Coordinates of C-alpha atoms and ligand atoms in Angstrom, one line a residue:
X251 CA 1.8 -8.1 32.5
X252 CA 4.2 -10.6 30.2
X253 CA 6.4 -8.0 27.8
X254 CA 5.7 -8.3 24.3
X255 CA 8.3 -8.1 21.7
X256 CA 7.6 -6.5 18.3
X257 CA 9.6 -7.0 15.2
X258 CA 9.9 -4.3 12.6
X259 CA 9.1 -0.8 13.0
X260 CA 7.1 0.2 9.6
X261 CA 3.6 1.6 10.1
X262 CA 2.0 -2.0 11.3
X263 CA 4.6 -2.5 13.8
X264 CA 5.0 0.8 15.3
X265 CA 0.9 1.2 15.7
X266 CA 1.0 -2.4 17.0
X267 CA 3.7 -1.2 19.8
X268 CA 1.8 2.2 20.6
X269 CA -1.5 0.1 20.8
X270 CA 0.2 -2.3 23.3
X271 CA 1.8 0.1 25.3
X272 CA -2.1 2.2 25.9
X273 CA -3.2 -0.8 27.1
X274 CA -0.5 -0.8 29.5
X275 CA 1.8 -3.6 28.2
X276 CA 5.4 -3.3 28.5
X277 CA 7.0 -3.4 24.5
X278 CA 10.2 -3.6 23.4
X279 CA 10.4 -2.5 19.3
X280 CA 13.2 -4.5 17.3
X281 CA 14.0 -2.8 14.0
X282 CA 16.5 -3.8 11.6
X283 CA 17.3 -0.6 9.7
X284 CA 18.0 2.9 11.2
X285 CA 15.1 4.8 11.0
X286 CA 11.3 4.3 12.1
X287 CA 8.4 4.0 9.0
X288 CA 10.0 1.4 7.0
X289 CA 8.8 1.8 3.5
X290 CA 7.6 5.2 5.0
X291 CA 10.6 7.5 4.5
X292 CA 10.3 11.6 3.1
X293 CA 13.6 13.6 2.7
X294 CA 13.7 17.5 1.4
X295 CA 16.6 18.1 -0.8
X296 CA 17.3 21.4 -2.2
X297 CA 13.7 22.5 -1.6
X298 CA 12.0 19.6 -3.0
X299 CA 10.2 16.9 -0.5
X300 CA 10.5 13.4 -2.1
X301 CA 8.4 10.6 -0.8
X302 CA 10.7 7.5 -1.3
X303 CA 7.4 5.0 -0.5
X304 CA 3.9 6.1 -0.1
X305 CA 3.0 9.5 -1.4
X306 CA -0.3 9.6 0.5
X307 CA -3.0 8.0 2.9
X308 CA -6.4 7.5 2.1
X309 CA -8.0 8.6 5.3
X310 CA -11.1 6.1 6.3
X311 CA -9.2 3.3 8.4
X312 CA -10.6 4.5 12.2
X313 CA -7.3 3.7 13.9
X314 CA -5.1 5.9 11.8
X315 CA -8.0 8.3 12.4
X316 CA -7.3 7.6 16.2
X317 CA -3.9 7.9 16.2
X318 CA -3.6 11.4 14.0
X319 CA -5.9 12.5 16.9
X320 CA -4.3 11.2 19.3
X321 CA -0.2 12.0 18.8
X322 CA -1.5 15.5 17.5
X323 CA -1.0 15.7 14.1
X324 CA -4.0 17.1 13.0
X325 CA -3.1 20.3 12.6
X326 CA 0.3 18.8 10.6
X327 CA -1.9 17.1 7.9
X328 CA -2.7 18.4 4.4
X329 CA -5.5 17.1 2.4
X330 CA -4.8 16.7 -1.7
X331 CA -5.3 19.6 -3.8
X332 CA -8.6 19.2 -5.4
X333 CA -7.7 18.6 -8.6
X334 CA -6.2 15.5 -7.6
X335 CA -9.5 14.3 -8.2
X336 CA -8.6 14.0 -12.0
X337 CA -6.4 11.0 -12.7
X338 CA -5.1 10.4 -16.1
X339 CA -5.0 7.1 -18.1
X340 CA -2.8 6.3 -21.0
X341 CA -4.8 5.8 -23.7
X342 CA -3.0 5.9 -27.5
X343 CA 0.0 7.6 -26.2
X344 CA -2.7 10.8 -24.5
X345 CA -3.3 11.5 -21.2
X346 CA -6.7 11.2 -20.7
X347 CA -9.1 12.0 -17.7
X348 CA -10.6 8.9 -16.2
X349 CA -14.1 9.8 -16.2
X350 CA -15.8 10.8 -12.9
X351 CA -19.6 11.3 -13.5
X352 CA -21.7 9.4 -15.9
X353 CA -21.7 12.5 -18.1
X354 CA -18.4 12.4 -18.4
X355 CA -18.1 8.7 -18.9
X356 CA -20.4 8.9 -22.3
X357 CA -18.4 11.6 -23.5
X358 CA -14.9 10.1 -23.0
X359 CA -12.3 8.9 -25.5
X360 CA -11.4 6.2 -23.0
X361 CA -13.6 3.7 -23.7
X362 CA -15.0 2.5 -27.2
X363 CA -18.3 3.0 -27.8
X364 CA -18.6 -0.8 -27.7
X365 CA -17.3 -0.9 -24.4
X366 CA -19.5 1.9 -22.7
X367 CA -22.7 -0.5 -24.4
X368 CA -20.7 -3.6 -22.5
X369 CA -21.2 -2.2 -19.0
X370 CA -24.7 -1.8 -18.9
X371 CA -24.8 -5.4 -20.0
X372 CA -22.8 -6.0 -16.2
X373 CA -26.0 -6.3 -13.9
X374 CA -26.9 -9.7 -16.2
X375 CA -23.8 -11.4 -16.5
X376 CA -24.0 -14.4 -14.0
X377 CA -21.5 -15.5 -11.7
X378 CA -18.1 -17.5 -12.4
X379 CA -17.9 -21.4 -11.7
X380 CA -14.5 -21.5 -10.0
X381 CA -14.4 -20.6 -6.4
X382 CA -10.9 -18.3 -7.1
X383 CA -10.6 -15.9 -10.4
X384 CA -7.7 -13.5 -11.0
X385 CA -8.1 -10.0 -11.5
X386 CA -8.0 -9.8 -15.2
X387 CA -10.7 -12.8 -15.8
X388 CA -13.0 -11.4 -13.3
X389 CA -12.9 -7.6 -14.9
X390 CA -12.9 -9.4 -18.1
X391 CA -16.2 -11.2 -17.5
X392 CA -18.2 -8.4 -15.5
X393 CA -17.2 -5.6 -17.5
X394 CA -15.5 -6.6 -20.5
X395 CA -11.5 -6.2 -21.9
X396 CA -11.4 -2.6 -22.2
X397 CA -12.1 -1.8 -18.9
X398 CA -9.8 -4.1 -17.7
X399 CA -7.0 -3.1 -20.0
X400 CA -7.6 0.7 -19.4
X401 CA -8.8 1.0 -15.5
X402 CA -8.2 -2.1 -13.5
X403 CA -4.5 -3.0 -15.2
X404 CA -3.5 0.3 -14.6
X405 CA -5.1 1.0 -10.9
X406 CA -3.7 -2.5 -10.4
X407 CA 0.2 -1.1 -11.2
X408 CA -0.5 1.9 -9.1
X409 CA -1.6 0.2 -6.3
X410 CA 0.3 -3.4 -6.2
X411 CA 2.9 -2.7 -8.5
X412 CA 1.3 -5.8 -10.2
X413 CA -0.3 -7.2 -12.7
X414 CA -4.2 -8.8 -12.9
X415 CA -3.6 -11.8 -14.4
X416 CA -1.5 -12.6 -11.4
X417 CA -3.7 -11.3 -8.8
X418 CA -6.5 -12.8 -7.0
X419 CA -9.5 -10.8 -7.4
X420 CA -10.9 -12.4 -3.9
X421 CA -8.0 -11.2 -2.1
X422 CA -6.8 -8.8 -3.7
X423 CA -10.0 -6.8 -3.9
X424 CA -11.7 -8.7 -1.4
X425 CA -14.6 -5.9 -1.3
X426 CA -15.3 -6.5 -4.9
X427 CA -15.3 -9.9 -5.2
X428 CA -17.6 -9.9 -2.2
X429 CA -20.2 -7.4 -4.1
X430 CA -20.9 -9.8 -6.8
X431 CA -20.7 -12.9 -4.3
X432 CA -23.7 -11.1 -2.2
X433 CA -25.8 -8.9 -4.9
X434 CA -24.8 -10.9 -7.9
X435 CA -23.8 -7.1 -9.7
X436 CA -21.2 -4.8 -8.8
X437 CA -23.3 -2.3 -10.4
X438 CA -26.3 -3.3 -8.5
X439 CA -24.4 -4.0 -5.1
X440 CA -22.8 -0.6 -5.1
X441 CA -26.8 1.2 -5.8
X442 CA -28.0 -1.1 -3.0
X443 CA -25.0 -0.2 -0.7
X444 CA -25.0 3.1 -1.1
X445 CA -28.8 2.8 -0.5
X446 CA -28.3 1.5 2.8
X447 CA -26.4 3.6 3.9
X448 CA -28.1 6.4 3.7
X449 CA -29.3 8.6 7.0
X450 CA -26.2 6.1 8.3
X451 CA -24.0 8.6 10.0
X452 CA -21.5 6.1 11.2
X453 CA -17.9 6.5 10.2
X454 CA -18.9 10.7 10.8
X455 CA -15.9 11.0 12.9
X456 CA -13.4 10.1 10.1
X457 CA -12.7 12.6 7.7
X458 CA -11.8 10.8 4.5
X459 CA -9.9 12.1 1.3
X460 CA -6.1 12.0 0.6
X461 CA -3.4 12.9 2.8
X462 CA -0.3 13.7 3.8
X463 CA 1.6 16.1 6.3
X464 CA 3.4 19.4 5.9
X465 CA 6.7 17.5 5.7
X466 CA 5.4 14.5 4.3
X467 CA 4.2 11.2 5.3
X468 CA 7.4 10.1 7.6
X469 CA 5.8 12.8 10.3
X470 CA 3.5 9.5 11.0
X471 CA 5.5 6.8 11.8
X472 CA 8.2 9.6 13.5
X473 CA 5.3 10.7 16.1
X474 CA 4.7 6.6 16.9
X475 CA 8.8 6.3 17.3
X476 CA 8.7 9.2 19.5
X477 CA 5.4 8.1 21.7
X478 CA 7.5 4.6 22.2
X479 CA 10.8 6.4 23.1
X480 CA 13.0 4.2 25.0
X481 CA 10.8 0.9 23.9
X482 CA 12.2 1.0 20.5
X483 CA 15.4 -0.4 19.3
X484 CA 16.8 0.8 15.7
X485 CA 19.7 -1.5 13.9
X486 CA 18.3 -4.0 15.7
X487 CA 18.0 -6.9 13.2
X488 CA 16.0 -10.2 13.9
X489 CA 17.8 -13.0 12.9
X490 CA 16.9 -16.2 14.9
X491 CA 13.5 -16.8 17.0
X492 CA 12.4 -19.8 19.0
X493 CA 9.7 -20.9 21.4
X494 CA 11.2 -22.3 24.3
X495 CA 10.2 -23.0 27.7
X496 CA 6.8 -20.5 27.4
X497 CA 8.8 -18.0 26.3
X498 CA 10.2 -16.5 22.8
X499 CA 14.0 -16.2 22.5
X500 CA 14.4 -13.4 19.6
X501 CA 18.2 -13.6 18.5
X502 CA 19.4 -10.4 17.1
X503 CA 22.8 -9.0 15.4
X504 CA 23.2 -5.7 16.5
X505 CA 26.2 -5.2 18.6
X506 CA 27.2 -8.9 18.2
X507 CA 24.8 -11.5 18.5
X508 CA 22.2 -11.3 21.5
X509 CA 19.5 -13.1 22.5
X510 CA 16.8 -11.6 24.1
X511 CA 13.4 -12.9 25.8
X512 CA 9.8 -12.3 25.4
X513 CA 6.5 -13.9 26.5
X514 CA 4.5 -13.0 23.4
X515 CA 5.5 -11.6 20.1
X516 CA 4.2 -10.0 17.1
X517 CA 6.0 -10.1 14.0
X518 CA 5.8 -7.1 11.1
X519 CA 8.3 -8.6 9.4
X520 CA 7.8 -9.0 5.6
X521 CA 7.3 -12.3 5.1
X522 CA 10.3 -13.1 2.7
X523 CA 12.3 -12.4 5.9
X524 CA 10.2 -13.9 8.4
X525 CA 10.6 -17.5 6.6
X526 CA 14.1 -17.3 7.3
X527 CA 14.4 -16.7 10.8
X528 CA 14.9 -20.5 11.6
X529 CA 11.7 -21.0 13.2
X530 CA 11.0 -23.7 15.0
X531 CA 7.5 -24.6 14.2
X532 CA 5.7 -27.8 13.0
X533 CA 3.5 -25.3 10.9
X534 CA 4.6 -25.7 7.2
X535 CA 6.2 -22.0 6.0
X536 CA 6.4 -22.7 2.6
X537 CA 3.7 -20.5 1.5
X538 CA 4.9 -17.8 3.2
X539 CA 8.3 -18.3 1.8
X540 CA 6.5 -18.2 -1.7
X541 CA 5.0 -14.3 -1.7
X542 CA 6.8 -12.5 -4.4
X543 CA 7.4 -9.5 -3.8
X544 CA 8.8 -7.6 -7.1
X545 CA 11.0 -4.7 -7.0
X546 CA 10.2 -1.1 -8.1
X547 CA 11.7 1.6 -8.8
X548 CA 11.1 5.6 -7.5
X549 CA 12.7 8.3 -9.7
X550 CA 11.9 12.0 -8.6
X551 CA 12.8 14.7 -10.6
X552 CA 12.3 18.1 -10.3
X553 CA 12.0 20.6 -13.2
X554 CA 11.2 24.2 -13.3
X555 CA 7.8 24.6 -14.4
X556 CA 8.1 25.8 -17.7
X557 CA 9.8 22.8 -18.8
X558 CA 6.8 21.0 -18.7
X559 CA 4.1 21.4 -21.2
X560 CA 1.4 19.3 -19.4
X561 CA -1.1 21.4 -16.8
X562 CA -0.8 18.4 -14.7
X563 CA -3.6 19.6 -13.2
X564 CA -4.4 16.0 -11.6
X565 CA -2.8 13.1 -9.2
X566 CA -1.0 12.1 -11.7
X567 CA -1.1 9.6 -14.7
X568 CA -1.2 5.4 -14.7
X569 CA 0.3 3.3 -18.1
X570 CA -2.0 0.4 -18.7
X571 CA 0.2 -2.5 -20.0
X572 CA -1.2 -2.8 -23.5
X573 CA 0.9 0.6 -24.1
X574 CA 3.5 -1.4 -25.3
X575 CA 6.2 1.9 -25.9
X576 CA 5.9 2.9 -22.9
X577 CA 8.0 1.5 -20.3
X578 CA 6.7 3.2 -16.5
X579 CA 4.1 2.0 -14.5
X580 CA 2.7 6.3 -13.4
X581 CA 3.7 9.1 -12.5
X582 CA 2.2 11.3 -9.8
X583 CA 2.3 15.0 -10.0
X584 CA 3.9 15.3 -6.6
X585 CA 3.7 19.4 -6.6
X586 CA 0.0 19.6 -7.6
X587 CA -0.4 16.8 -5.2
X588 CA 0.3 18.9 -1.8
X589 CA 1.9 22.3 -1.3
X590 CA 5.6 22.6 -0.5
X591 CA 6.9 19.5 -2.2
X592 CA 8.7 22.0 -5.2
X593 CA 10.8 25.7 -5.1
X594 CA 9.0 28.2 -6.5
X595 CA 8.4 28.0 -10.3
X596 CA 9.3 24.2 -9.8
X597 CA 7.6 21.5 -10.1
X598 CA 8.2 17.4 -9.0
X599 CA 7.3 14.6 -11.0
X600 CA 7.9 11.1 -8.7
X601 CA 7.7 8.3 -11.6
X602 CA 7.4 4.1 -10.4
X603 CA 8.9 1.4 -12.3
X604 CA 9.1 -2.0 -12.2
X605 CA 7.1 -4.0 -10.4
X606 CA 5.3 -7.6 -11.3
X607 CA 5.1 -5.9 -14.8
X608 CA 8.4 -5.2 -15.3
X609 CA 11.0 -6.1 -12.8
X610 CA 13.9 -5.9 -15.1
X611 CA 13.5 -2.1 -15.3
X612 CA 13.1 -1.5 -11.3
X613 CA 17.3 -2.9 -11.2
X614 CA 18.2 -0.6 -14.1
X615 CA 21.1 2.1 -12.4
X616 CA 20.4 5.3 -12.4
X617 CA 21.2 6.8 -15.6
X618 CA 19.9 4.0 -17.8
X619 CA 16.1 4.8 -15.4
X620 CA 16.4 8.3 -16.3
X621 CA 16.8 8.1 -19.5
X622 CA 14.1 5.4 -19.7
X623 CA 11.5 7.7 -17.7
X624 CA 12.5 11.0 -19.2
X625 CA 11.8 9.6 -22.5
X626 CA 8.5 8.5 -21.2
X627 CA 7.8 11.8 -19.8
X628 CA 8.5 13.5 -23.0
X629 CA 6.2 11.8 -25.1
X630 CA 3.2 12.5 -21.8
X631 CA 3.9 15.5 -20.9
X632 CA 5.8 17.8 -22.6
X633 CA 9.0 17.6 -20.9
X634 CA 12.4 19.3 -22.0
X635 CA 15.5 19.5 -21.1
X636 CA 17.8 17.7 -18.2
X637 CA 16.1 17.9 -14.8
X638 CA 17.1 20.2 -12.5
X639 CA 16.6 17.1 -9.5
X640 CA 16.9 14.0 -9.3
X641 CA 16.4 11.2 -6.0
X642 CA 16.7 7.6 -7.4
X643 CA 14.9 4.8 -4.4
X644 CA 15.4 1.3 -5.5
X645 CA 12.8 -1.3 -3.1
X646 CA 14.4 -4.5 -3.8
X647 CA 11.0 -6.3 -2.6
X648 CA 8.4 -3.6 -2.8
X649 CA 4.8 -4.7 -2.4
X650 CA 3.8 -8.5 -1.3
X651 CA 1.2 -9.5 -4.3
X652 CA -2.1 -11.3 -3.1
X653 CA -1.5 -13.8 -6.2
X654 CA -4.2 -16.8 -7.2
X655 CA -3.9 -19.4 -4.1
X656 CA -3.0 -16.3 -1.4
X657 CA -5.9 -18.0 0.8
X658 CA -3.1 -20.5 1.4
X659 CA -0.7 -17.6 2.6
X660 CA -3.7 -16.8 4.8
X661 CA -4.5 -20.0 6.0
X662 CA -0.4 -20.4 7.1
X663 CA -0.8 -16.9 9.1
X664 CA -3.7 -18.3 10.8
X665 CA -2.5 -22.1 12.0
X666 CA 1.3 -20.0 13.0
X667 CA -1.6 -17.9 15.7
X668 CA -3.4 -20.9 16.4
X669 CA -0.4 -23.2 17.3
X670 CA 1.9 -20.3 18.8
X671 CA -0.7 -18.4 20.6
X672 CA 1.4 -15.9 22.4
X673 CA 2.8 -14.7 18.3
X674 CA 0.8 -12.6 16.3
X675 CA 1.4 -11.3 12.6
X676 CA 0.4 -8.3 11.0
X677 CA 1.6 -6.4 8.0
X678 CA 0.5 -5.3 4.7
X679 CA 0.5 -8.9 3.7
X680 CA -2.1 -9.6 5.9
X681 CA -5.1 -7.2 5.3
X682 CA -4.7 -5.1 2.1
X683 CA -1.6 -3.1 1.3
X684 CA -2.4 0.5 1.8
X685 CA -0.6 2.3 4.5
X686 CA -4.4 2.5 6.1
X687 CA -4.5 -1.3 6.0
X688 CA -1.1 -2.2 7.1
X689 CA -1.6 0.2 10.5
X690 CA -5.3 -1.5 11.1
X691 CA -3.5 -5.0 10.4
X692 CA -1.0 -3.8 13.5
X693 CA -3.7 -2.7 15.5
X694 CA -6.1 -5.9 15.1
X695 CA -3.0 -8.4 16.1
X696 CA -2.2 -6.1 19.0
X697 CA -6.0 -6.6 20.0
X698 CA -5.6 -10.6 19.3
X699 CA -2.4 -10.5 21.4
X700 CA -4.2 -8.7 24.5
X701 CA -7.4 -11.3 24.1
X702 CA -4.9 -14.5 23.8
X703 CA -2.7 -12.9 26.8
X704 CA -6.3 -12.2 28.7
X705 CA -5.0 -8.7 29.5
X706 CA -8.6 -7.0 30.6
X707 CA -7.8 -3.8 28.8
X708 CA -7.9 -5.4 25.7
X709 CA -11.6 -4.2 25.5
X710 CA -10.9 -0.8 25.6
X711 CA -9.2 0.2 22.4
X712 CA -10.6 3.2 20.9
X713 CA -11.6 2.0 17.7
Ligands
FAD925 C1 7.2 2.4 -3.5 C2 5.9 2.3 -2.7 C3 4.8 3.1 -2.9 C4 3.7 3.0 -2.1 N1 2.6 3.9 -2.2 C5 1.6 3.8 -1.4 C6 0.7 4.9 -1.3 O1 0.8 5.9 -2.0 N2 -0.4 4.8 -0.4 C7 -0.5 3.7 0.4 O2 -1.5 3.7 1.2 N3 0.4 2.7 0.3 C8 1.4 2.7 -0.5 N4 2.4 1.8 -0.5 C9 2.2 0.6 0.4 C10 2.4 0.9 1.9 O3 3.3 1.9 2.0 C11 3.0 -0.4 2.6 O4 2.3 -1.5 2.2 C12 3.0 -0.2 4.1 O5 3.6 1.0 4.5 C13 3.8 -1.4 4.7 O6 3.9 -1.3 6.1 P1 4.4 -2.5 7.0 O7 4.6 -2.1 8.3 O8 3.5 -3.7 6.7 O9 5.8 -3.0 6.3 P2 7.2 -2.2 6.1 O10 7.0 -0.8 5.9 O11 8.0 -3.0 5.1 O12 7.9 -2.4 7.5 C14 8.5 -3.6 7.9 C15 9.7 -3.3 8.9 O13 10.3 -4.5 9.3 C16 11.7 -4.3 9.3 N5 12.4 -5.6 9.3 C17 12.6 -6.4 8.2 N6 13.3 -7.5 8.5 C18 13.6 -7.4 9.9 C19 14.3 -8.1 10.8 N7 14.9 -9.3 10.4 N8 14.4 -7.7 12.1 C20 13.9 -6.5 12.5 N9 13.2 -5.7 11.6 C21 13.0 -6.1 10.3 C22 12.0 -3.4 8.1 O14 13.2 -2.8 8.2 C23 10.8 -2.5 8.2 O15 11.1 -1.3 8.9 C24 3.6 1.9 -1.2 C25 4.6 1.0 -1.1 C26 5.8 1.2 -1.8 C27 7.0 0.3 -1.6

C-alpha cells in the first residue's frame, strides 16, 4: 500500500488523512502552522470561549455525521439555542427578524409591500439567456432588488464574506441555480422537492440543526489530530513539490530544508499557496493563482449583560450593504448562541469585518476596529460603555470567493487530477465553503485517491 502524503491539516485535510488511514493506507499529515483545524481554532480567555473562525456547523453532510460518531463526540456536541432560529436583518438602522413563516413574511417591515407582490410574480419569470449570472442579477431577476439587497447580500457577507455582484450564482449556490435550471421556479422547485420527498426517510440517521461542542468547534479537528497521532506533522510547511520518477518529492522548511517522498498526494492547501509551490506541471495554474480571497476581520467582545439593551434573543444580526453608515458585515450573539461561551451576567458579541465588501476595514489595528464596531453596535443594540473583553483575529485571506468564471478554477482542479493521477485536491475551494463541505470535499478526494491507487477498500467508506 503506496503512503500518501497530505498537505494542510484544516478540517478537509485532517478527514482526508483519517479517511485514508480506515482504509488502511499509511499517511503522513504535513502542516504548516502549529496547531490542527486551521481556520478552526476556539480559545477560553477569562471565562469567555471565542471562536476565532467558524462559530458553528450545520449538521447534514453524512461524513461529519460519521466522524462525530465515530471519534465519540456525540455526547461533546451542543445543538443552538432555539432562538437562534431568529436572525436579524438591518433594515433602516433596526434590527429586524427575517421572517420565518408566510404569516410572518406578510406582516414584516422587511420588505415593501411592492416587494412581497414581486415574489409571487417568481413562478413566471423565465429563464436568463447567459449560461453564467452573478448572484445579484440572478436574485434580481427571480425575486426582485429588495430581496436581494435585504436577504441574499446580507446572507452572502455572512457566509462568503462577499459580495453578489461578484459571485457566481452557479457556483456559488450551485443548488439554486440548479432549481430554476430543472423546474424553471425556485418557488415551484422547492414545492415539488419537498413533495418528493415525502415518506423519504433517507438522510434519518443525520440529525441536522446547528452545532458546536462544549468547548467549541476546535474539539473536531483536535479528535482527527489525535486519531492520526504519529502521522501528523505540525510546523511543517510545504514549500516545493515535484513529480519525479512515479513518485512526489514534497520539499518542506521545518527544521531546515527536507525533502521527503510520497507515491500519491492530496493537497488541502488554499490555493493562493498551492500556486506557488513551483510545480512542475504542463497544466496552466493561472486560474488557481487568481481566487481572491479577501481578508476579514473577528472582533469578540464581552460585556456584562446589562450593558446591552438588545434581547438578542437570536443568532445574531447581518448588515446588507445598502446600509451605507454602517461599516460591519454581522454580528453573532455568541452567548445566546451555545451555553458556556460568557461568565455569568455576561454576555459575547463576536462581530466580522471586512471581507470582499470591505477589505480595507479587516487590516484596520485593533483600536481603530473597536472603535469602528462598538460604534456599530451602539446604534444595533444598545451597547454602553468599554467592553469588559476583547480577542482581535485578523484572516489575512479568509474565504476563497466562487466569483463569475470559477468553472475555470474547476476545470484547472480537474485537468491537475486527470494529468497527475496519484494528486488529489480538496478544500473549501472545491465544493462549497462551509466547514460541512470542506470535510466532505476531503473525504471525496480521499475516495478518488483509493479508486486511482485501486486500493480495494476504497468501497467500503461509510458514507
Ligand atoms: C472567519 C471565518 C468564519 C467562518 N464561519 C463559518 C461558519 O460559521 N460555519 C461554517 O460552516 N464555515 C465557516 N467558515 C468557513 C470554514 O470554516 C472554512 O471554509 C473551512 O474550515 C476551511 O477548511 P479547509 O481545510 O478547506 O482549509 P483551512 O482551514 O484553511 O486549512 C488549510 C490548512 O493548510 C495549511 N497550509 C497552508 N499552506 C501550507 C503549506 N505550504 N504547507 C503545509 N500546510 C499548509 C494551513 O495552515 C491550514 O491549516 C468560516 C471561515 C472563516 C475564515
Amino acid at each position: 500500500m503506496p503512503t500518501v502524503g497530505v498537505l494542510g491539516a484544516g478540517i478537509a485535510g485532517l478527514t482526508a488523512a483519517y479517511h485514508l488511514q480506515q482504509q488502511g493506507v499509511s499517511v503522513q499529515v504535513l502542516e504548516a502552522s502549529g496547531h490542527v483545524g486551521g481556520v478552526i481554532q476556539s480559545e477560553r480567555r477569562d471565562g469567555f470561549l471565542v471562536e476565532h473562525g467558524p462559530n458553528s456547523i450545520r449538521s447534514s453532510a453524512p461524513a461529519l455525521e460519521h466522524i462525530v460518531q465515530d471519534l465519540g463526540l456525540a455526547d461533546e456536541r451542543v445543538w443552538a439555542n432555539d432562538a437562534a432560529d431568529t436572525r436579524y436583518v438591518v433594515r433602516d438602522g433596526q434590527p429586524t427578524p427575517l421572517p420565518r413563516s408566510v404569516g410572518a413574511f406578510l406582516s414584516t417591515d422587511l420588505f415593501s409591500t411592492r416587494a412581497k407582490l414581486r415574489l409571487l410574480a417568481e413562478p413566471f419569470i423565465g429563464r436568463a439567456d447567459t449560461a453564467e449570472e452573478s448572484v445579484a442579477d440572478f436574485t434580481r431577476r427571480r425575486l426582485g432588488p429588495e430581496v436581494l439587497h435585504y436577504a441574499v447580500a446580507p446572507f452572502v457577507g455572512g457566509v462568503f464574506a462577499g459580495t453578489p455582484g461578484d459571485l457566481s450564482v452557479q457556483h456559488a449556490f450551485e443548488r439554486l441555480a440548479a432549481l430554476e435550471d430543472k423546474y424553471g421556479s425556485l418557488f415551484m422547485g422547492a414545492v415539488r422537492r419537498a413533495l418528493s420527498r415525502e415518506g423519504d426517510d433517507e438522510g434519518d440517521d443525520v440529525p441536522s440543526g446547528l452545532f458546536s461542542f462544549r468547548d467549541g468547534l476546535q474539539t473536531l479537528p483536535t479528535a482527527l489530530g489525535d486519531a492520526l497521532g504519529g502521522q501528523l506533522s505540525l510546523n511543517t510547511p510545504v514549500t516545493a513539490l515535484r513529480h519525479d520518477g512515479g513518485q512526489w518529492r514534497v520539499r518542506t522548511s521545518s527544521s531546515g530544508e527536507t525533502t521527503r517522498t510520497f507515491e500519491a498526494l492530496l493537497s488541502t492547501i488554499p490555493l493562493h499557496r498551492l500556486a506557488d509551490l513551483h510545480l512542475d506541471t504542463p497544466v496552466n495554474l493561472a486560474p488557481l493563482r487568481a481566487v481572491s480571497y479577501p481578508p476579514v476581520s473577528v472582533l469578540a467582545l464581552g460585556y456584562p449583560r446589562a450593558a446591552v439593551r438588545h434581547p438578542l434573543d437570536g443568532f445574531g444580526l447581518l448588515v446588507p450593504p445598502v446600509e451605507r453608515d454602517l461599516n460591519v458585515l454581522g454580528t453573532i450573539f455568541s452567548s445566546t448562541l451555545f451555553p458556556n461561551r460568557a461568565p455569568n451576567d455576561h454576555v459575547l458579541l463576536t462581530t466580522f469585518v471586512g471581507g470582499g465588501r470591505a477589505p480595507h476595514h479587516a487590516t484596520s489595528d485593533t483600536d481603530a476596529l473597536q472603535s469602528l464596531v462598538t460604534t456599530d453596535l451602539q446604534r444595533l443594540l444598545g451597547v454602553e460603555g468599554a467592553p469588559v473583553f476583547r480577542q482581535h483575529i485578523h484572516w489575512p485571506s479568509a474565504i476563497p470567493q466562487y466569483t463569475l468564471g470559477y468553472g475555470q478554477v474547476k476545470k484547472t482542479l480537474n485537468k491537475l487530477e486527470r494529468t497527475h493521477p496519484s494528486l488529489a485536491l480538496a478544500g473549501n475551494y472545491r465544493q462549497g465553503v462551509s466547514v460541512g463541505d470542506a470535510l466532505t470535499s476531503g473525504a471525496d478526494a480521499a475516495d478518488r485517491l483509493l479508486t486511482r491507487l485501486d486500493a480495494p477498500a476504497a468501497q467500503h467508506t461509510a458514507r
